[in-house]
């Protein structure tokens, strides 16, 4: 038989007190006598009453919940951003609900609709495209938004991101410094500005070194399976046509490439091909050949995003963009010494 949720009226009836007394026990227990507080708490426990937070939010006009929309929860980088955001929110007595858009515009909009209906305190989002109409509509109706892993004009949005052009340049400059001259960039889809920026940085590094060249192996996603597919394609090339260095647009791709290379010892890393990834996820140092990578401060990004969102709620707020600098982490996959 269906059971209706226990209401505050039910608690008041069971404890033989007024509804106002129950409300005070929940929200201002210090103003209620010990005896009445004990009776109300006993009734709450026995009846299984759960506070209707949505109703509270409607009355207060602001939630204790933040919405976070990321592109891929299968990517540890975004999980680290979520952890940083959760830590910052917890410090403020708030909570974070994470939505995975899966690089789908329609799924992104489903989460934005849901968060707006739930009257969240604000939304942190890595958007799928430059089309910001849905985000702008959300903001115009009173929900603040911060763009994460995205560079946007400070006059329009609060945003934060790592300098991916510089990160791409650092990765390929490191491969070139190790002696590689034929470089392959692995990444995609090209609709992701992070991929485009990292490739641009790679191109800048190659253009600065006479005799160096860059070719691009596109992928449909930033996954281990796509990395393995590209790795198998590189293996089918004659040895003389293979690159001396490979820069993968993220660590998941790099791990897939590494799996393809070292299976049956077909390619030695880094002796035959040096390999570097991007993000420095937890798996990178424990890979079968510890992976060199470009580190992004993912947890700091998540924490700072919450701070920007809180700043958005201030009356004298001014939008700003925060840029983080990447860091080169050298491990065995590029260390030929």
mmCIF file of C-alpha atoms in Angstrom, residues 62-239:
data_model
loop_
_atom_site.group_PDB
_atom_site.id
_atom_site.type_symbol
_atom_site.label_atom_id
_atom_site.label_comp_id
_atom_site.label_asym_id
_atom_site.label_seq_id
_atom_site.Cartn_x
_atom_site.Cartn_y
_atom_site.Cartn_z
ATOM 1 C CA UNK A 62 18.053 30.211 -2.285
ATOM 2 C CA UNK A 63 19.137 26.582 -2.040
ATOM 3 C CA UNK A 64 22.066 24.947 -0.267
ATOM 4 C CA UNK A 65 22.674 22.857 -3.383
ATOM 5 C CA UNK A 66 24.936 23.570 -6.362
ATOM 6 C CA UNK A 67 24.624 21.967 -9.791
ATOM 7 C CA UNK A 68 27.759 20.849 -11.633
ATOM 8 C CA UNK A 69 27.602 19.700 -15.269
ATOM 9 C CA UNK A 70 30.747 18.059 -16.659
ATOM 10 C CA UNK A 71 31.481 16.584 -20.061
ATOM 11 C CA UNK A 72 32.493 13.079 -19.024
ATOM 12 C CA UNK A 73 32.406 11.527 -15.549
ATOM 13 C CA UNK A 74 34.448 8.658 -17.007
ATOM 14 C CA UNK A 75 37.386 11.062 -17.191
ATOM 15 C CA UNK A 76 39.179 11.266 -13.809
ATOM 16 C CA UNK A 77 40.017 14.921 -14.515
ATOM 17 C CA UNK A 78 36.359 15.907 -14.164
ATOM 18 C CA UNK A 79 35.965 13.722 -11.087
ATOM 19 C CA UNK A 80 38.802 15.668 -9.473
ATOM 20 C CA UNK A 81 37.086 18.956 -10.347
ATOM 21 C CA UNK A 82 33.930 17.614 -8.691
ATOM 22 C CA UNK A 83 35.884 16.673 -5.565
ATOM 23 C CA UNK A 84 37.331 20.161 -5.336
ATOM 24 C CA UNK A 85 33.887 21.699 -5.744
ATOM 25 C CA UNK A 86 32.414 19.356 -3.132
ATOM 26 C CA UNK A 87 35.148 20.242 -0.633
ATOM 27 C CA UNK A 88 34.559 23.973 -1.101
ATOM 28 C CA UNK A 89 30.781 23.556 -0.904
ATOM 29 C CA UNK A 90 31.087 21.449 2.246
ATOM 30 C CA UNK A 91 33.061 24.239 3.896
ATOM 31 C CA UNK A 92 30.043 26.485 3.236
ATOM 32 C CA UNK A 93 27.452 23.990 4.449
ATOM 33 C CA UNK A 94 26.359 23.225 0.904
ATOM 34 C CA UNK A 95 26.223 20.183 -1.379
ATOM 35 C CA UNK A 96 26.988 19.510 -5.059
ATOM 36 C CA UNK A 97 24.879 17.488 -7.486
ATOM 37 C CA UNK A 98 26.910 16.298 -10.490
ATOM 38 C CA UNK A 99 25.417 15.814 -13.945
ATOM 39 C CA UNK A 100 27.237 14.052 -16.786
ATOM 40 C CA UNK A 101 26.400 15.572 -20.173
ATOM 41 C CA UNK A 102 28.391 12.906 -22.015
ATOM 42 C CA UNK A 103 29.224 15.503 -24.686
ATOM 43 C CA UNK A 104 25.491 15.612 -25.515
ATOM 44 C CA UNK A 105 23.804 18.977 -25.924
ATOM 45 C CA UNK A 106 20.381 17.516 -25.154
ATOM 46 C CA UNK A 107 21.586 15.884 -21.938
ATOM 47 C CA UNK A 108 23.233 19.136 -20.914
ATOM 48 C CA UNK A 109 19.901 20.922 -21.321
ATOM 49 C CA UNK A 110 18.092 18.231 -19.315
ATOM 50 C CA UNK A 111 20.406 18.893 -16.376
ATOM 51 C CA UNK A 112 20.058 22.665 -16.706
ATOM 52 C CA UNK A 113 16.277 22.307 -16.695
ATOM 53 C CA UNK A 114 16.423 20.026 -13.669
ATOM 54 C CA UNK A 115 18.730 22.320 -11.723
ATOM 55 C CA UNK A 116 16.528 25.312 -12.488
ATOM 56 C CA UNK A 117 13.419 23.436 -11.345
ATOM 57 C CA UNK A 118 15.205 22.483 -8.120
ATOM 58 C CA UNK A 119 16.135 26.123 -7.547
ATOM 59 C CA UNK A 120 19.815 25.344 -7.033
ATOM 60 C CA UNK A 121 22.034 28.031 -5.579
ATOM 61 C CA UNK A 122 23.959 28.194 -8.853
ATOM 62 C CA UNK A 123 25.379 26.131 -11.691
ATOM 63 C CA UNK A 124 28.972 25.253 -12.563
ATOM 64 C CA UNK A 125 29.263 23.957 -16.119
ATOM 65 C CA UNK A 126 31.717 22.913 -18.807
ATOM 66 C CA UNK A 127 29.497 23.742 -21.814
ATOM 67 C CA UNK A 128 29.280 21.664 -24.971
ATOM 68 C CA UNK A 129 29.529 24.517 -27.425
ATOM 69 C CA UNK A 130 29.844 28.269 -27.832
ATOM 70 C CA UNK A 131 26.047 28.547 -28.077
ATOM 71 C CA UNK A 132 25.200 30.007 -24.672
ATOM 72 C CA UNK A 133 21.509 30.773 -25.193
ATOM 73 C CA UNK A 134 20.266 28.179 -22.690
ATOM 74 C CA UNK A 135 22.844 29.291 -20.121
ATOM 75 C CA UNK A 136 21.934 32.947 -20.662
ATOM 76 C CA UNK A 137 18.245 32.120 -20.185
ATOM 77 C CA UNK A 138 19.087 30.381 -16.912
ATOM 78 C CA UNK A 139 21.021 33.417 -15.701
ATOM 79 C CA UNK A 140 18.311 35.866 -16.780
ATOM 80 C CA UNK A 141 15.860 34.036 -14.509
ATOM 81 C CA UNK A 142 18.094 34.414 -11.481
ATOM 82 C CA UNK A 143 20.415 31.388 -11.381
ATOM 83 C CA UNK A 144 24.108 32.378 -11.390
ATOM 84 C CA UNK A 145 26.412 30.360 -13.662
ATOM 85 C CA UNK A 146 30.196 29.871 -13.702
ATOM 86 C CA UNK A 147 31.887 28.359 -16.765
ATOM 87 C CA UNK A 148 34.446 25.710 -15.815
ATOM 88 C CA UNK A 149 37.413 24.710 -17.994
ATOM 89 C CA UNK A 150 36.292 27.447 -20.341
ATOM 90 C CA UNK A 151 37.652 30.875 -21.209
ATOM 91 C CA UNK A 152 34.924 33.464 -21.646
ATOM 92 C CA UNK A 153 34.909 37.270 -21.823
ATOM 93 C CA UNK A 154 35.039 38.584 -18.262
ATOM 94 C CA UNK A 155 32.473 41.218 -19.224
ATOM 95 C CA UNK A 156 29.893 38.447 -19.736
ATOM 96 C CA UNK A 157 30.652 35.506 -17.430
ATOM 97 C CA UNK A 158 32.730 34.280 -14.559
ATOM 98 C CA UNK A 159 34.935 31.524 -15.907
ATOM 99 C CA UNK A 160 38.113 29.628 -15.206
ATOM 100 C CA UNK A 161 40.443 27.403 -17.193
ATOM 101 C CA UNK A 162 43.999 26.214 -17.642
ATOM 102 C CA UNK A 163 46.111 27.803 -20.386
ATOM 103 C CA UNK A 164 45.832 24.835 -22.759
ATOM 104 C CA UNK A 165 47.802 26.508 -25.545
ATOM 105 C CA UNK A 166 50.754 26.838 -23.189
ATOM 106 C CA UNK A 167 50.202 23.285 -21.959
ATOM 107 C CA UNK A 168 50.325 21.930 -25.500
ATOM 108 C CA UNK A 169 53.445 23.937 -26.229
ATOM 109 C CA UNK A 170 55.145 22.625 -23.068
ATOM 110 C CA UNK A 171 54.315 19.002 -23.918
ATOM 111 C CA UNK A 172 55.739 19.112 -27.432
ATOM 112 C CA UNK A 173 58.696 21.291 -26.458
ATOM 113 C CA UNK A 174 59.586 18.527 -23.996
ATOM 114 C CA UNK A 175 59.404 15.864 -26.740
ATOM 115 C CA UNK A 176 61.544 18.020 -29.018
ATOM 116 C CA UNK A 177 64.097 18.619 -26.262
ATOM 117 C CA UNK A 178 64.411 14.831 -25.965
ATOM 118 C CA UNK A 179 65.429 14.573 -29.624
ATOM 119 C CA UNK A 180 62.144 13.752 -31.357
ATOM 120 C CA UNK A 181 61.560 15.646 -34.594
ATOM 121 C CA UNK A 182 58.569 13.872 -36.077
ATOM 122 C CA UNK A 183 55.656 14.519 -33.683
ATOM 123 C CA UNK A 184 52.101 13.166 -33.782
ATOM 124 C CA UNK A 185 49.279 14.894 -31.939
ATOM 125 C CA UNK A 186 46.417 12.570 -30.962
ATOM 126 C CA UNK A 187 43.088 14.096 -29.993
ATOM 127 C CA UNK A 188 39.505 14.921 -30.831
ATOM 128 C CA UNK A 189 36.782 15.729 -31.512
ATOM 129 C CA UNK A 190 37.751 19.098 -32.951
ATOM 130 C CA UNK A 191 34.573 20.619 -31.483
ATOM 131 C CA UNK A 192 36.266 20.639 -28.069
ATOM 132 C CA UNK A 193 38.177 23.871 -27.600
ATOM 133 C CA UNK A 194 40.528 22.121 -25.164
ATOM 134 C CA UNK A 195 41.678 19.831 -27.981
ATOM 135 C CA UNK A 196 41.999 22.726 -30.421
ATOM 136 C CA UNK A 197 44.033 24.796 -27.950
ATOM 137 C CA UNK A 198 46.404 21.939 -27.075
ATOM 138 C CA UNK A 199 46.964 21.246 -30.748
ATOM 139 C CA UNK A 200 47.677 24.942 -31.341
ATOM 140 C CA UNK A 201 50.289 24.868 -28.606
ATOM 141 C CA UNK A 202 51.840 21.759 -30.134
ATOM 142 C CA UNK A 203 52.011 23.499 -33.510
ATOM 143 C CA UNK A 204 53.708 26.541 -31.982
ATOM 144 C CA UNK A 205 56.403 24.349 -30.387
ATOM 145 C CA UNK A 206 57.083 22.506 -33.653
ATOM 146 C CA UNK A 207 57.211 25.714 -35.683
ATOM 147 C CA UNK A 208 59.939 27.019 -33.382
ATOM 148 C CA UNK A 209 62.309 24.128 -34.199
ATOM 149 C CA UNK A 210 63.801 23.811 -37.718
ATOM 150 C CA UNK A 211 63.276 20.355 -39.205
ATOM 151 C CA UNK A 212 60.470 19.414 -36.806
ATOM 152 C CA UNK A 213 57.082 18.326 -38.107
ATOM 153 C CA UNK A 214 53.624 17.688 -36.692
ATOM 154 C CA UNK A 215 50.898 15.410 -37.961
ATOM 155 C CA UNK A 216 47.475 14.942 -36.391
ATOM 156 C CA UNK A 217 45.650 11.698 -35.635
ATOM 157 C CA UNK A 218 42.045 12.605 -34.909
ATOM 158 C CA UNK A 219 39.821 10.767 -32.434
ATOM 159 C CA UNK A 220 36.073 10.732 -31.894
ATOM 160 C CA UNK A 221 36.463 10.831 -28.105
ATOM 161 C CA UNK A 222 39.092 11.268 -25.402
ATOM 162 C CA UNK A 223 39.036 7.637 -24.260
ATOM 163 C CA UNK A 224 41.393 4.708 -23.698
ATOM 164 C CA UNK A 225 39.740 2.766 -26.542
ATOM 165 C CA UNK A 226 40.325 5.597 -29.005
ATOM 166 C CA UNK A 227 43.944 5.772 -27.876
ATOM 167 C CA UNK A 228 44.383 2.059 -28.515
ATOM 168 C CA UNK A 229 42.820 2.410 -31.964
ATOM 169 C CA UNK A 230 45.254 5.174 -32.949
ATOM 170 C CA UNK A 231 48.132 3.194 -31.432
ATOM 171 C CA UNK A 232 47.287 0.219 -33.627
ATOM 172 C CA UNK A 233 47.198 2.503 -36.676
ATOM 173 C CA UNK A 234 50.664 3.856 -35.861
ATOM 174 C CA UNK A 235 51.935 0.290 -35.459
ATOM 175 C CA UNK A 236 50.807 -0.548 -38.987
ATOM 176 C CA UNK A 237 53.099 2.136 -40.380
ATOM 177 C CA UNK A 238 56.615 1.152 -41.479
ATOM 178 C CA UNK A 239 59.079 1.839 -38.674
#
